[in-house]
Coordinates of C-alpha atoms in Angstrom, one line a residue:
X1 CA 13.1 -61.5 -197.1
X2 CA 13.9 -62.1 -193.4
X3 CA 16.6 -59.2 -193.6
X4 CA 14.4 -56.8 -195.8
X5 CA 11.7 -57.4 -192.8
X6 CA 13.7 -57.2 -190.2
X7 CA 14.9 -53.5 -191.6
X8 CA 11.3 -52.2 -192.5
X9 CA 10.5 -52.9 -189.1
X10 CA 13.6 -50.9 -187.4
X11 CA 12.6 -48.2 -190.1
X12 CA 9.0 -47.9 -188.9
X13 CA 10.8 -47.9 -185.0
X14 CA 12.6 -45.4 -185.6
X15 CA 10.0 -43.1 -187.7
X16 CA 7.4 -44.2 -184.2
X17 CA 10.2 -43.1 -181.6
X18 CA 12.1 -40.0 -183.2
X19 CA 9.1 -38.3 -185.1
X20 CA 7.7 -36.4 -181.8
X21 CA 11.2 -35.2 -181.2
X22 CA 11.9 -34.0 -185.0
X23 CA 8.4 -32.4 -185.0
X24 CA 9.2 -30.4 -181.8
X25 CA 12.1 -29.3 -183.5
X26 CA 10.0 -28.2 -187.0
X27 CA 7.6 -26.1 -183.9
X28 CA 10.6 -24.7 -182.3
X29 CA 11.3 -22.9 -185.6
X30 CA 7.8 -21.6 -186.0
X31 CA 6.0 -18.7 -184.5
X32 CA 2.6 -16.8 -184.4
X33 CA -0.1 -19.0 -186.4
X34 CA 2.2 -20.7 -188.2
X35 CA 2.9 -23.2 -185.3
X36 CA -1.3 -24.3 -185.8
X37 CA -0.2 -25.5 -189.8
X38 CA 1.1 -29.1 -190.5
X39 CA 4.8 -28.8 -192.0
X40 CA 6.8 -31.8 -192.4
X41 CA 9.9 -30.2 -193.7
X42 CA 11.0 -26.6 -192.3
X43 CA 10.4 -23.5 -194.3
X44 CA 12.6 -21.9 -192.8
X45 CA 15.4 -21.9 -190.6
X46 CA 14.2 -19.6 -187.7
X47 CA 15.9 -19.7 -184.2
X48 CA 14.4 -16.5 -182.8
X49 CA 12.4 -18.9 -180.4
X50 CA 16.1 -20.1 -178.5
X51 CA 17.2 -16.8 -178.5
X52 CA 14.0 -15.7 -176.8
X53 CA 14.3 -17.9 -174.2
X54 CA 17.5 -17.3 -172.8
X55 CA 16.8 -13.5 -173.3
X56 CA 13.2 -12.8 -171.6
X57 CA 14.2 -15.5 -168.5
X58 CA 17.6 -17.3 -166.3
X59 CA 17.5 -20.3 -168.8
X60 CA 20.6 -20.9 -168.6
X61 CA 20.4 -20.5 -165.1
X62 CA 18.0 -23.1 -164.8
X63 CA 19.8 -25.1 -167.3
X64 CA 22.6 -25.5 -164.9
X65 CA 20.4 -25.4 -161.6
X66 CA 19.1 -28.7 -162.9
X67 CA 23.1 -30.0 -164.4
X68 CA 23.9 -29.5 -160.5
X69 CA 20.9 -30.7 -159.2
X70 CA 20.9 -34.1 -161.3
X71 CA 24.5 -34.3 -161.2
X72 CA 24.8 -34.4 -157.2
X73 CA 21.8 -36.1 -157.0
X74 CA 23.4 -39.1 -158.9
X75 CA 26.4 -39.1 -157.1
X76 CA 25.2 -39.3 -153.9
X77 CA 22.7 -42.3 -154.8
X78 CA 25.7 -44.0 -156.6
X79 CA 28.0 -43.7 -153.3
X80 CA 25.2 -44.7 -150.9
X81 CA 24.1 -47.2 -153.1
X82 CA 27.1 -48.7 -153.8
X83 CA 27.6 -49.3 -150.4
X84 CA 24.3 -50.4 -149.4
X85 CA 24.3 -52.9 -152.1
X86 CA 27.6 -54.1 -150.7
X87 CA 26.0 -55.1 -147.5
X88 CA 23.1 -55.8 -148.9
X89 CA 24.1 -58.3 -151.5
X90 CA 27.3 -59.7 -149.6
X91 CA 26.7 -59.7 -145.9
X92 CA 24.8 -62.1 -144.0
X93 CA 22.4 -60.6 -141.6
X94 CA 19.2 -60.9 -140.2
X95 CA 16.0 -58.9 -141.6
X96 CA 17.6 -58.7 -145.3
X97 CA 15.2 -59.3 -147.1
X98 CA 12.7 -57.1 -145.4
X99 CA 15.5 -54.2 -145.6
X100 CA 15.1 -54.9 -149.3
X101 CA 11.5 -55.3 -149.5
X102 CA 11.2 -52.0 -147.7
X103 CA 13.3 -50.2 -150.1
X104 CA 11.4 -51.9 -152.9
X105 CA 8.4 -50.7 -151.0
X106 CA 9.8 -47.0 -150.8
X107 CA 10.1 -46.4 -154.5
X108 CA 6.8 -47.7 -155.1
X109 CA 5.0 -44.5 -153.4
X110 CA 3.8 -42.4 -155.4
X111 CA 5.7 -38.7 -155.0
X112 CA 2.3 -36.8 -154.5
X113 CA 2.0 -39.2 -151.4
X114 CA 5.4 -37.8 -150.0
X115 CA 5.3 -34.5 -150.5
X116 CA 3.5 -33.1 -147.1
X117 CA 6.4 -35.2 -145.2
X118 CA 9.3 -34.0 -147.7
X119 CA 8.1 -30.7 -147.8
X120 CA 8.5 -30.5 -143.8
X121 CA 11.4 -31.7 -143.9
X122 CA 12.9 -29.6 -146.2
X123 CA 11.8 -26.6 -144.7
X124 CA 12.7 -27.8 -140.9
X125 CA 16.2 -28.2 -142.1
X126 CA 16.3 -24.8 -143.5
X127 CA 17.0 -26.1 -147.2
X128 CA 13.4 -24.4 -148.9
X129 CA 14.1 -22.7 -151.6
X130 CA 17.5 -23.9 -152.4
X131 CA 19.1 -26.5 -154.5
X132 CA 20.3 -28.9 -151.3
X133 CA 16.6 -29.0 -151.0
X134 CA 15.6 -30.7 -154.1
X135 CA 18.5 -32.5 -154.0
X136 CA 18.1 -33.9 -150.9
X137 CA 14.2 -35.3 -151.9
X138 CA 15.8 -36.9 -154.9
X139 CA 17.2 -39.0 -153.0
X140 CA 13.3 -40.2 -152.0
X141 CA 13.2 -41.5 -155.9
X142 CA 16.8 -42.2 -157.2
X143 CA 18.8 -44.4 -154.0
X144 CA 15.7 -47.1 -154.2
X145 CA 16.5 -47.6 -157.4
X146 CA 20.0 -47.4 -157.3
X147 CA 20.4 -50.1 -154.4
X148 CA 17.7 -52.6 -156.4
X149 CA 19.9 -52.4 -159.5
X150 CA 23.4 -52.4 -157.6
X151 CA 22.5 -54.8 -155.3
X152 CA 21.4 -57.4 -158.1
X153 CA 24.8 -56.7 -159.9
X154 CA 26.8 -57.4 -156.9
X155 CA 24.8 -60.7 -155.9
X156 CA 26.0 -62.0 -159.4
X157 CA 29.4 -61.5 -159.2
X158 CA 31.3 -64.1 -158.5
X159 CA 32.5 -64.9 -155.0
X160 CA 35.8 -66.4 -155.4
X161 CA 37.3 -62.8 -156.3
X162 CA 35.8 -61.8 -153.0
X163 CA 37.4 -64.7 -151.2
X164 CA 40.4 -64.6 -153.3
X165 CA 40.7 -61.0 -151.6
X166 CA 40.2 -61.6 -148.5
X167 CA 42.8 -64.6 -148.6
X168 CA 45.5 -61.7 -149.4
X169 CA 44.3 -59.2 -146.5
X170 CA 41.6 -57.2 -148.4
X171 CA 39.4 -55.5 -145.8
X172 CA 36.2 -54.3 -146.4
X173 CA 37.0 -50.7 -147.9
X174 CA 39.5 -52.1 -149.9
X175 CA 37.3 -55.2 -151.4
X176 CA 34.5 -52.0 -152.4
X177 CA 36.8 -49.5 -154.1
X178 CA 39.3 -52.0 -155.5
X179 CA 37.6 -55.2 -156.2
X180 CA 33.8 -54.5 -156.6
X181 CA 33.9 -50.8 -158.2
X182 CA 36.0 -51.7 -161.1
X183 CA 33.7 -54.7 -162.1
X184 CA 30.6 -52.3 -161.6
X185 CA 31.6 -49.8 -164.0
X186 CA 28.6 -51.2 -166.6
X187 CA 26.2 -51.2 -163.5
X188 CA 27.6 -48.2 -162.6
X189 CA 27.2 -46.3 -165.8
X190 CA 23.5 -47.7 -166.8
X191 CA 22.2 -47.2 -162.8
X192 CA 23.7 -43.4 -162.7
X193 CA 22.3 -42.5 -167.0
X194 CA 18.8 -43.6 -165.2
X195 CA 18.9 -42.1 -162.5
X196 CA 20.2 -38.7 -164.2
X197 CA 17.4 -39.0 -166.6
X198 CA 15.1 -38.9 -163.4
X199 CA 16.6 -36.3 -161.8
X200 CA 16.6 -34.1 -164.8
X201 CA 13.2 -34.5 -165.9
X202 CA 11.4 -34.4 -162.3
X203 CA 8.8 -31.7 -161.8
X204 CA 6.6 -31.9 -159.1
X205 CA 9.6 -31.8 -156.0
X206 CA 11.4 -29.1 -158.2
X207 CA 8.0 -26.9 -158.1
X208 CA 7.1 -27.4 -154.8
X209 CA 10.4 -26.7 -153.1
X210 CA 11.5 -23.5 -155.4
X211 CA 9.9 -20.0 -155.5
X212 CA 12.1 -17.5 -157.6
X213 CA 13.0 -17.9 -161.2
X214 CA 16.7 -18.3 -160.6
X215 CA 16.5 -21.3 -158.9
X216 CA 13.9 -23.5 -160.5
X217 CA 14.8 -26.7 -162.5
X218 CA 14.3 -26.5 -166.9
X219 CA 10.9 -28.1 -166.4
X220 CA 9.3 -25.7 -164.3
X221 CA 11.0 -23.2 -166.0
X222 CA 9.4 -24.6 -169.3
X223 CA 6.0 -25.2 -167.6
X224 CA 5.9 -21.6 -166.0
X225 CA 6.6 -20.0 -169.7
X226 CA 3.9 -17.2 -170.5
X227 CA 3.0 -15.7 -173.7
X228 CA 1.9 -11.6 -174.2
X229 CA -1.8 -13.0 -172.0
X230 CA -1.6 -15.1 -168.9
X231 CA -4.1 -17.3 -171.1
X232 CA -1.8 -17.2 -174.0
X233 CA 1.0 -20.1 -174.1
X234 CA 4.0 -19.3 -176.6
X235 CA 4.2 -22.7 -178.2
X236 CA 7.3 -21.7 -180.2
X237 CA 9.3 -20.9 -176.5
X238 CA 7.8 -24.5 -174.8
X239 CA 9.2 -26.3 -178.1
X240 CA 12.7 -24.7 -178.6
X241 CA 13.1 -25.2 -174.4
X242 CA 12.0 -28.5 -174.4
X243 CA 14.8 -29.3 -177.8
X244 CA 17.5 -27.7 -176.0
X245 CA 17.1 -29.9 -172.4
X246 CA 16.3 -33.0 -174.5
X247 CA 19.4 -32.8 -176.3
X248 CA 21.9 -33.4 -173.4
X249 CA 20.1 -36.2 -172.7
X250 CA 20.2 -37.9 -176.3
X251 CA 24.0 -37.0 -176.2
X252 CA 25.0 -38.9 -172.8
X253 CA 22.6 -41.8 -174.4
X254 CA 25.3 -42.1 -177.6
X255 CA 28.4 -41.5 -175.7
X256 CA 27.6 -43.8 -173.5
X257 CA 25.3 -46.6 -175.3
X258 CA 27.6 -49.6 -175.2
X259 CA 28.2 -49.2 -171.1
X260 CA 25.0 -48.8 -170.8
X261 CA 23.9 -51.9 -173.0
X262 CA 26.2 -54.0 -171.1
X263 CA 24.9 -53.0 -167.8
X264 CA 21.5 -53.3 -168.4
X265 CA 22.2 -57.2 -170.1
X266 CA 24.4 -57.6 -167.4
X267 CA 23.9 -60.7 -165.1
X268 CA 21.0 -62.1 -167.9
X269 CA 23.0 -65.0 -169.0
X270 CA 25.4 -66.8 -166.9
X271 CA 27.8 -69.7 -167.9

């Protein structure tokens, strides 16, 4: 009975989570009035929507504006945050924890709060209406988060590999790229999936800081989609965009779901 219960419940979790998804994908297959009528099975096997989308707009421009947006955007919050959470976790100084606290602090803005001061500041480096742009406000919501998580992870390793290290001549480059990174691969790989996520899906930077077609993000791109009427929205287009940018993010979920399981549970229990 416990095992029976146990499976009904991961049956009705899975129906609750993966439904919306499956019924965009039944929408994305419909067009005209047919989208308005309740189908829980497809009638038919109708991908004039995805061809639609990459025909009448850049989609796949904007498909890889927001791979290399995300993608740099990642890297540099791993690299900085790596070694913030380094000095952060490991050195001894004073003002620490108020370093921390501000960083905390940081990520708890909301982005409509920091957009007059990023948007100045992209535009007095000269980086409006380019990809450096948004990639350089990304870093306003992805290295907060990166040094929190990093900097917990390094706090609970133990420090007799440091010590044991530094007994043998390590220096400081050496203990980060040859002691810490190899242990951090879990934190690593759970901290960057996040932060990708993040990156990928953020709309508000992306639509402030971008004016022409070719360089917006895929959900601005999927916002700003217009049917025959500027009152008219083609559901069918929003639905088959929104399946194909969901997907790469399910995939990088499975290939890597056990990293990223042990990095989140990483540091829980000790002993």
């Amino acid at each position: 009975m416990k095992r029976a219960g146990y499976w009904a419940l991961v049956a009705v979790l899975a129906v609750y989570l993966l439904f919306p998804f499956y019924y965009a994908v039944l929408t994305s297959m419909k067009s005209g009035s047919a989208i308005f009528a309740v189908d829980y099975w497809p009638a038919a096997f109708d991908f004039s929507n995805y061809r639609r989308i990459f025909e009448a707009q850049p989609f796949a421009r904007n498909i890889l504006n927001s791979l290399v947006v995300a993608g740099a955007s990642v890297a540099l919050a791993m690299a900085l945050g790596v070694a913030a959470a380094y000095a952060l976790g490991r050195v001894r100084f004073r003002g620490r924890s108020g370093l921390l606290l501000t960083i905390l602090a940081v990520s708890m803005f909301p982005q409509v709060a920091v957009l007059t001061g990023m948007f100045e500041l992209v535009r007095g480096l000269g980086l409006y209406g380019g990809l450096a742009g948004l990639v350089l406000s990304y870093m306003v919501i992805t290295l907060p988060f990166a040094v929190w998580v990093l900097t917990a992870f390094i706090r609970d390793l133990p420090i007799e590999i440091e010590e044991a290290a530094i007994m043998d001549g390590a220096r400081t480059w050496t203990l980060l790229t040859r002691i810490f990174l190899p242990l951090l691969w879990p934190a690593l790989v759970s901290t960057g999936l996040l932060t990708f996520i993040v990156a990928w899906n953020e709309f508000l930077f992306a639509l402030t800081f971008t004016l022409a077609d070719r360089q917006r993000t895929v959900p601005v791109a999927i916002a700003l989609m217009t049917g025959a009427s500027e009152f008219e929205l083609p559901w069918g287009d929003i639905m088959a965009g929104s399946v194909v940018v969901t997907v790469p993010l399910i995939l990088l979920v499975l290939v890597f779901q056990r990293r990223l399981v042990s990095g989140l549970t990483a540091g829980a229990i000790k002993g």
